[in-house]
Coordinates of C-alpha atoms and ligand atoms in Angstrom, one line a residue:
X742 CA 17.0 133.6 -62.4
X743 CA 19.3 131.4 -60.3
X744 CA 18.8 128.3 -62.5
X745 CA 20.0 130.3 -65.5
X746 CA 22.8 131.7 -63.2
X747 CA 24.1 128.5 -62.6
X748 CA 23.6 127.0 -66.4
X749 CA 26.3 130.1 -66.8
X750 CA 28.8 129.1 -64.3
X751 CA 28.2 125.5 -65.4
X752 CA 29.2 125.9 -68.9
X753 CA 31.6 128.4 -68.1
X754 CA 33.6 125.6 -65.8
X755 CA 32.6 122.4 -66.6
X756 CA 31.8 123.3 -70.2
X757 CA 28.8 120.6 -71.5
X758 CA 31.2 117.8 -69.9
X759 CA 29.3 115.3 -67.6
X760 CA 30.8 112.5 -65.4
X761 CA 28.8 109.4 -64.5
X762 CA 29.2 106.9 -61.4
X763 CA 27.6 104.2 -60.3
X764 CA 27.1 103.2 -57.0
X765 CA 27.9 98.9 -56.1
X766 CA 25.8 98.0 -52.9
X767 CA 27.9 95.8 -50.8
X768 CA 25.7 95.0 -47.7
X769 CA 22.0 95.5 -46.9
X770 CA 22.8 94.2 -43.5
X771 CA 22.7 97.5 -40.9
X772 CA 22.8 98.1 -37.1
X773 CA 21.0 101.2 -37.0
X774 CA 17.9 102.6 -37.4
X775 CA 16.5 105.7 -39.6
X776 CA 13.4 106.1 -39.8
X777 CA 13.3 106.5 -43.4
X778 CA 15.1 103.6 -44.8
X779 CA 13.9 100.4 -45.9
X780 CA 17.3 98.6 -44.2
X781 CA 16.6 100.1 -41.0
X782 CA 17.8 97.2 -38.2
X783 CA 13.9 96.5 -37.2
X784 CA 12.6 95.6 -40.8
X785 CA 12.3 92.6 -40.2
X786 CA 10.0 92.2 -43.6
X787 CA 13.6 93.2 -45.7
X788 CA 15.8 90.6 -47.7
X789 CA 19.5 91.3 -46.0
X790 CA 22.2 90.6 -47.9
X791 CA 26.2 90.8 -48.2
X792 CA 28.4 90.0 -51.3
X793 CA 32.3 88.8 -51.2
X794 CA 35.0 90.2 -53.1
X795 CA 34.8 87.8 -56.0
X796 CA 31.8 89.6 -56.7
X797 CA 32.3 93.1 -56.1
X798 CA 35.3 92.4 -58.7
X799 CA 32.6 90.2 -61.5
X800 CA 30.8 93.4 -60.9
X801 CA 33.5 96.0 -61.6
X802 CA 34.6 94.4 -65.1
X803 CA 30.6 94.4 -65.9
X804 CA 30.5 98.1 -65.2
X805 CA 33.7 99.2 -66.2
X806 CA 33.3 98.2 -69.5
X807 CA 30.3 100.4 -70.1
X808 CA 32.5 103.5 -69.4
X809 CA 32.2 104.7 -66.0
X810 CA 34.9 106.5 -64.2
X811 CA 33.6 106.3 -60.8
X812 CA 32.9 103.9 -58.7
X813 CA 31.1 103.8 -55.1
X814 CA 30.8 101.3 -52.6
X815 CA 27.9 101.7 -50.5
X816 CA 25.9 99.7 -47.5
X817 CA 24.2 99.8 -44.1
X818 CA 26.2 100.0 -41.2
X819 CA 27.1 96.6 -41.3
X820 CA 30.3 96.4 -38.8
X821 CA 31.4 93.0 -39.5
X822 CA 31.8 93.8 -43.4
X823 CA 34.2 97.4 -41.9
X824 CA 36.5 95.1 -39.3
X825 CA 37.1 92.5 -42.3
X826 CA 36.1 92.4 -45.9
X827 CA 36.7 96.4 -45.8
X828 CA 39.6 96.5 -47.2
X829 CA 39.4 93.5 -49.7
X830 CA 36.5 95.3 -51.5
X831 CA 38.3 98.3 -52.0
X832 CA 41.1 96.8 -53.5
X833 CA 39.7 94.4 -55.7
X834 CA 37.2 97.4 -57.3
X835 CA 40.1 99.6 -57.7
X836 CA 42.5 96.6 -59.1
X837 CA 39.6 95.9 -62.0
X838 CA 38.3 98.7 -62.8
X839 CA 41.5 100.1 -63.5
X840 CA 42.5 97.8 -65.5
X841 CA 39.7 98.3 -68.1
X842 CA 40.2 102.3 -67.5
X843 CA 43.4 103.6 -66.2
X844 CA 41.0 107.1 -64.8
X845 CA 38.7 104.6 -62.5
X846 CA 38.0 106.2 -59.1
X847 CA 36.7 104.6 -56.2
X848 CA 34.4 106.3 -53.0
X849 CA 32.9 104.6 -50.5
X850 CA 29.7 105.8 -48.4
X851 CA 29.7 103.5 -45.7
X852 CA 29.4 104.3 -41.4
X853 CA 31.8 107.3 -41.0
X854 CA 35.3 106.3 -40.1
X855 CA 38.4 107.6 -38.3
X856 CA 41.6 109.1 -40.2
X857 CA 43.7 106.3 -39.6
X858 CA 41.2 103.8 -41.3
X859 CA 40.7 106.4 -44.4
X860 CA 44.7 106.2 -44.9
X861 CA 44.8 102.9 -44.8
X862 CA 41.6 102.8 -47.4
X863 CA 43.6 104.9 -49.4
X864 CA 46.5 102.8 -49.4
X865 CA 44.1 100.2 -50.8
X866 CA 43.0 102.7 -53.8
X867 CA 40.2 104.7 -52.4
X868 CA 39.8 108.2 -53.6
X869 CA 36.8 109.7 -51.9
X870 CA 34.6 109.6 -48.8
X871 CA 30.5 110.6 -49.3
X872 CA 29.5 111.2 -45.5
X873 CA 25.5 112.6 -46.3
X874 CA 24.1 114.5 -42.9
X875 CA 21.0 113.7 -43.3
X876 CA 20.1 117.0 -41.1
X877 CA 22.2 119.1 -39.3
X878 CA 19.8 119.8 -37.0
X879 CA 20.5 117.8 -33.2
X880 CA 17.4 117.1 -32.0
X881 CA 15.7 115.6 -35.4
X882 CA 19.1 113.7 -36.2
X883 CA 18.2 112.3 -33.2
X884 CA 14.1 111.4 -33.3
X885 CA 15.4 110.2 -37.2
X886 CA 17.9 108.5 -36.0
X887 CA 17.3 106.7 -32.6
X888 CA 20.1 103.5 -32.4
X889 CA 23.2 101.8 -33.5
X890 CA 26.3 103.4 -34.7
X891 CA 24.9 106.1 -36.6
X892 CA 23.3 107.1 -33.4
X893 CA 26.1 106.1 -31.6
X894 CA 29.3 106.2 -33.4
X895 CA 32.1 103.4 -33.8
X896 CA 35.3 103.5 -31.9
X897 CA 38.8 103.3 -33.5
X898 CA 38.6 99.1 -33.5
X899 CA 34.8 99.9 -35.7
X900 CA 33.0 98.8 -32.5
X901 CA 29.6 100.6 -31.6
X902 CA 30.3 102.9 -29.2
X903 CA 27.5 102.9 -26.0
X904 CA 24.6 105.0 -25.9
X905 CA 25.8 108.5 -23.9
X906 CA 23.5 111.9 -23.5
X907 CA 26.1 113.3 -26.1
X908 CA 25.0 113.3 -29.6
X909 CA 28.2 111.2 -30.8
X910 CA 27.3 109.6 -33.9
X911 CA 25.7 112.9 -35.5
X912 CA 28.9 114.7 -34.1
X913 CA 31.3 112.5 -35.6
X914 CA 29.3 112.2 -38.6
X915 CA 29.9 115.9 -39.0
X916 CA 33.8 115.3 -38.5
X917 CA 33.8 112.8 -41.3
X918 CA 34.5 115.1 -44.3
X919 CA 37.6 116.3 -42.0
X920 CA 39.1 113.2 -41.4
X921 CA 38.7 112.1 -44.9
X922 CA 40.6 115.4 -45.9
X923 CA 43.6 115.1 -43.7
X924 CA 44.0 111.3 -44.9
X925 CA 44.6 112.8 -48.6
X926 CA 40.8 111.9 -49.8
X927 CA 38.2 113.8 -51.5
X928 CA 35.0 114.3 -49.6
X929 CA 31.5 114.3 -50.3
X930 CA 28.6 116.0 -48.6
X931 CA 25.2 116.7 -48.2
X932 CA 21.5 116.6 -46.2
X933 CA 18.2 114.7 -47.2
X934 CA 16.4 117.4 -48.8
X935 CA 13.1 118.0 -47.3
X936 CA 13.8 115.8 -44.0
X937 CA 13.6 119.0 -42.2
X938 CA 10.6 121.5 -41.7
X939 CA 12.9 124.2 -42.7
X940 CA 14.5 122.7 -45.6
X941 CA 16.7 125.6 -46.2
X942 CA 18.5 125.5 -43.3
X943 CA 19.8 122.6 -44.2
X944 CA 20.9 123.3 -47.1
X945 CA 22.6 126.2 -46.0
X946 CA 24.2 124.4 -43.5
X947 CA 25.9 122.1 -46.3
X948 CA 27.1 125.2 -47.6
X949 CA 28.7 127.0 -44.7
X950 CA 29.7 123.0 -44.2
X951 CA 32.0 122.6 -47.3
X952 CA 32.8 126.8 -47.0
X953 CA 34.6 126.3 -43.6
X954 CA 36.5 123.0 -45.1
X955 CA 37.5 124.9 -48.4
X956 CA 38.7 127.6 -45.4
X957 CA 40.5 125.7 -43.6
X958 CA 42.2 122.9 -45.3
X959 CA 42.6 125.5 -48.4
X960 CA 44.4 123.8 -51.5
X961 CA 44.2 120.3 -49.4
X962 CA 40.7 120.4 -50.4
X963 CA 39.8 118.6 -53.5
X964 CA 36.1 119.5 -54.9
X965 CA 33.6 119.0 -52.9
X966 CA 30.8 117.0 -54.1
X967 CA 27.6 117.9 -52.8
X968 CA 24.9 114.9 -52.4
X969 CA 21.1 115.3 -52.5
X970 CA 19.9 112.7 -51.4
X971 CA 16.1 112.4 -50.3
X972 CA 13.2 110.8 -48.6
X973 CA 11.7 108.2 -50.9
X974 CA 8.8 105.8 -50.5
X975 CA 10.5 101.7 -49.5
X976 CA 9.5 98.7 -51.0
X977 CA 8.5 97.1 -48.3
X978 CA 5.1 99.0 -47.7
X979 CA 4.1 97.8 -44.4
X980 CA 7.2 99.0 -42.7
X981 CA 7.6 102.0 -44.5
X982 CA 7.1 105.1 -42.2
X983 CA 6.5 108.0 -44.3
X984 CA 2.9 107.7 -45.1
X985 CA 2.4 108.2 -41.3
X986 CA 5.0 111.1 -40.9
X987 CA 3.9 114.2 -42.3
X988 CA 6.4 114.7 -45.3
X989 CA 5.8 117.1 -47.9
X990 CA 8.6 118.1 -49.3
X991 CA 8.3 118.6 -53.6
X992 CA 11.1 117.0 -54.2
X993 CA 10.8 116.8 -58.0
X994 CA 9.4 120.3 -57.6
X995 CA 12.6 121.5 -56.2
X996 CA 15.7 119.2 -57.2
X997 CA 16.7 121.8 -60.2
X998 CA 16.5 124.5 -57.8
X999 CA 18.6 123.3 -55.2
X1000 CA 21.2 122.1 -57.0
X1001 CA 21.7 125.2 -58.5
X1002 CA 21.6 126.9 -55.0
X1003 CA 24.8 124.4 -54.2
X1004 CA 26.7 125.2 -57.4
X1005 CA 26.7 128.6 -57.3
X1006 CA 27.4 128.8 -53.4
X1007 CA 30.4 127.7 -53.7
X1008 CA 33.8 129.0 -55.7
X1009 CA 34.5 128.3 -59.3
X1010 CA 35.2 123.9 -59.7
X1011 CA 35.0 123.4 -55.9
X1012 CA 31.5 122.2 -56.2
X1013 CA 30.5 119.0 -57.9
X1014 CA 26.8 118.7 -57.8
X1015 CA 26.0 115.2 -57.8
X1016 CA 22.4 114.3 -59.6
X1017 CA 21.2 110.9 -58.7
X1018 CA 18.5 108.5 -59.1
X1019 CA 16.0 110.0 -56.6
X1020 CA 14.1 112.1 -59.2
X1021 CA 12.9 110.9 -62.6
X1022 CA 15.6 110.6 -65.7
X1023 CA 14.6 113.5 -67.4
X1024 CA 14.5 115.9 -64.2
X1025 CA 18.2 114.7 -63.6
X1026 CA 19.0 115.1 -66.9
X1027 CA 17.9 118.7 -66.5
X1028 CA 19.4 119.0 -63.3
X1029 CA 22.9 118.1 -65.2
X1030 CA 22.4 120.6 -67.6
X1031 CA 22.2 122.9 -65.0
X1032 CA 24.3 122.4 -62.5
X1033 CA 25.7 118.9 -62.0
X1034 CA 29.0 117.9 -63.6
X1035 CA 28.8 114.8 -61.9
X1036 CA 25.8 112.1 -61.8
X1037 CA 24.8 108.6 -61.2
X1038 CA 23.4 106.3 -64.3
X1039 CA 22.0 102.8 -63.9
X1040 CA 21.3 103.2 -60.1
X1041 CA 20.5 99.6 -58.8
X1042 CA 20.5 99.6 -54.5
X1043 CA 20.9 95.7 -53.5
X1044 CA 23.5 93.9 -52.8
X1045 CA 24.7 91.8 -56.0
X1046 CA 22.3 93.7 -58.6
X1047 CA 24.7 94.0 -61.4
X1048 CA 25.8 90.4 -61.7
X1049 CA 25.0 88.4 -64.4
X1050 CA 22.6 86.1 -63.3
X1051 CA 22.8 84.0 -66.5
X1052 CA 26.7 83.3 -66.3
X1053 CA 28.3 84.3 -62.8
X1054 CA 29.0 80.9 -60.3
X1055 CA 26.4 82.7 -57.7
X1056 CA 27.5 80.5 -55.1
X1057 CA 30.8 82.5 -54.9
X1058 CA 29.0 85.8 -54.8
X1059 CA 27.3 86.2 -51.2
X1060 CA 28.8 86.1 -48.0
X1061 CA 25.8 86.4 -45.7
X1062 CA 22.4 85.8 -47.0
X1063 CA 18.7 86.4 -44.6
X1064 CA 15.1 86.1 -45.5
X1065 CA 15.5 84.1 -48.9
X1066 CA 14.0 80.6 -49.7
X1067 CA 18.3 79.1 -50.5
X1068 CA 21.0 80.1 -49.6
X1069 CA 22.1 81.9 -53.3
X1070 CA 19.0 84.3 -53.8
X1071 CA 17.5 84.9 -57.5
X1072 CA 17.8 88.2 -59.5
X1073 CA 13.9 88.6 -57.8
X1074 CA 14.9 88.1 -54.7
X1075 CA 17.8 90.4 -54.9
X1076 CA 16.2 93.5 -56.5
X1077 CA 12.8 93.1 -53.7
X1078 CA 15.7 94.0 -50.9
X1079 CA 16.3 97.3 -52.8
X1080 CA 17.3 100.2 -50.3
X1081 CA 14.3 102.3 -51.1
X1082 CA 12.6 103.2 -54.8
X1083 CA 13.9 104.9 -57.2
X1084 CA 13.7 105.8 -60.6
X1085 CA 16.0 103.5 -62.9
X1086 CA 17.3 103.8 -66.3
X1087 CA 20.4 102.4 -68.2
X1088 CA 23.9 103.7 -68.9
X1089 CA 23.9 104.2 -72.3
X1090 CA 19.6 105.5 -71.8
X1091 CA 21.3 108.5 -70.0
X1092 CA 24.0 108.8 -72.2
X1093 CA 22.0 109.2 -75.2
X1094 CA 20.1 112.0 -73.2
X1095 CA 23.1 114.0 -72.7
X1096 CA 24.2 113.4 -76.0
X1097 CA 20.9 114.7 -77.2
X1098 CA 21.5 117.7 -74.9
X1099 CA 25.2 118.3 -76.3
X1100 CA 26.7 116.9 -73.1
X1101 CA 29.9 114.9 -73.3
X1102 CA 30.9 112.1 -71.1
X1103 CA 33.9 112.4 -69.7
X1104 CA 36.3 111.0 -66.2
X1105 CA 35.5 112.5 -63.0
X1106 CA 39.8 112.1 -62.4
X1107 CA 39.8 115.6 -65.1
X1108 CA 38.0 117.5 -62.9
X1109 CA 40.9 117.3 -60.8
X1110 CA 43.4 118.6 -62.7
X1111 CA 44.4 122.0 -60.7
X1112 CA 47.2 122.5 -63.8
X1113 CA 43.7 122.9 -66.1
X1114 CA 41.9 125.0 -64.4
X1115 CA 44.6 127.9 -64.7
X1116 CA 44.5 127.1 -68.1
X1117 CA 40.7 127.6 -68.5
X1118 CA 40.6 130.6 -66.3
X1119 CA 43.1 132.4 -68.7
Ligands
SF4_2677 S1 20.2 105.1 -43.9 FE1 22.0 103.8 -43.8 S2 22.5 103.6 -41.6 FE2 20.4 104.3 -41.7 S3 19.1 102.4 -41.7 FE3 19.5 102.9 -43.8 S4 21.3 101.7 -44.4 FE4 21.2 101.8 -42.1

């Protein structure tokens, strides 16, 4: 019954339009320490690696071309890449893919910031901020999350901040969504499904979460896109802590379900459920049927994936390199420092899915358009 509630309210607002993005890896080098992730600070079995903005713009002309409208710079909470290639990398995505697509958006999902540092991001063409929770529960934030900034927290100068008794780094973690609001940004949101025990607390909590924004900040607040991210297995087996923990969580059981549980919590077009590459092609492509307007294709998490390893000067592309035999690492070498697993398949693979589903591709930037929705609603 709900998943047909929200196949309604998802044709009846999105119609069958779908939006795809594609998230650019920028550094696999990261100061803290979650449990669950393969780039956690003490893997020291994990391939670390950091690209320059020559190739963060080969990159954007690469994917641009194949039609996506959104664009997301991601990482670990590499400091030294914030304090000074930050900026640099948000231009010079924004600058090219806009020139192949005029609609091009950019995001970043990077160590929470403060409000000063999101207006100046914006200056530089950035559109959204993705801040995922993980849990909003204190205490297993905290055994999850032990060390380094997102423990921690960074000051206004993106220093780590030192260890206190106060849960700082989950607290302003929380705030980020805010911040990102008041600086003129759209903001993203969401907890790893299935981290805790009592799953649905969570994701209630995302909900009341974005509520209280939409609130608050009333027409200020652009959608709200709503993350799902989860706990998947890392390629690096050794280090990888989940076989010992006692996670059971169906994700692929429960991804549909959810999803439509965040659509239809949340007011008419103020909820972009985002479908990603945790969960098999065909249970996303459900999942975008149902509920999510907006979804990532092509997911590849390393540093440097998309390049063309054939034709692009490599020597030009990486700025810090660890744990590979020379100092420009092969196409190998690259994907083995992937984030975690996940399921993979192309842009135009999806595409055809939707388009066998009746689902259109369109730009995320006409979701926007406040002007439209009257228009629909009459
Ligand atoms: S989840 Fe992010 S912050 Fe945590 S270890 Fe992984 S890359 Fe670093």
């Amino acid at each position: 019954m709900v998943v047909d509630a929200a196949r309604m309210q998802r044709r009846r607002t999105f119609g069958q339009s779908v939006a795809t993005m594609v998230p650019i890896e920028v550094t696999s080098f990261c100061a803290s320490t979650c449990r669950f992730c393969g780039w956690r600070a003490d893997n020291k079995e994990m391939v670390r690696l950091s690209i320059t903005e020559t190739a963060i713009r080969e990159q954007a002309r690469i994917l641009a071309r194949k039609g996506f409208s959104h664009f997301e710079i991601a990482g670990g909470d590499d400091l030294t890449l914030l304090q000074q290639h930050l900026k640099g990398l948000v231009r010079g995505l924004k600058e090219e893919t806009s020139a192949v697509n005029p609609e091009a958006r950019v995001s970043v999902c990077l160590v929470p910031m403060h409000e000063q540092h999101y207006r100046d991001l914006r200056q530089e063409g950035l559109d959204c901020v993705l801040t995922w929770q993980e849990t909003y529960d204190r205490e297993l934030y905290g055994y999850h999350i032990p060390s380094g900034p997102k423990a921690w927290g960074v000051d206004e100068q993106l220093r780590l901040q030192k260890k206190t008794d106060e849960p700082v780094g989950f607290l302003h973690r929380l705030r980020s969504q805010e911040l990102a609001i008041r600086a003129g940004l759209q903001a993203g949101l969401g907890a790893m499904i299935g981290l805790s025990k009592v799953t649905e607390a969570d994701i209630l909590s995302v909900v009341l979460h974005g509520r209280r924004l939409i609130e608050h900040y009333g027409d200020a607040v652009e959608p709200l896109i709503i993350g799902m991210p989860a706990w998947n297995p890392i390629l690096t087996q050794a280090s990888d802590n989940r076989p010992a923990s006692e996670f059971d969580f169906d994700t692929q059981g429960n991804f549909e379900l959810i999803a439509a549980i965040y659509l239809l919590a949340f007011p008419d077009r103020m909820a972009w459920v985002f479908a990603n590459g945790r969960v098999p092609p065909d249970i996303q492509t459900d999942c975008v049927e149902t509920a999510c307007c907006f979804t990532s294709t092509l997911v590849q998490i390393s540093p440097g994936a998309y390049l063309d390893f054939k034709q692009s000067e490599l020597d030009t592309m990486f700025e810090r390199v660890r744990g590979v035999a020379e100092a420009t690492p092969t196409f190998e070498e690259v994907m083995s420092g992937e984030q975690f697993m996940h399921y993979f398949a192309s842009h135009e693979e999806f595409v055809a899915g939707f388009e066998a589903r009746n689902l259109h591709v369109v730009s995320d930037r006409s979701y926007l358009r406040r002007a439209d929705w009257a228009v629909a609603a009459e």
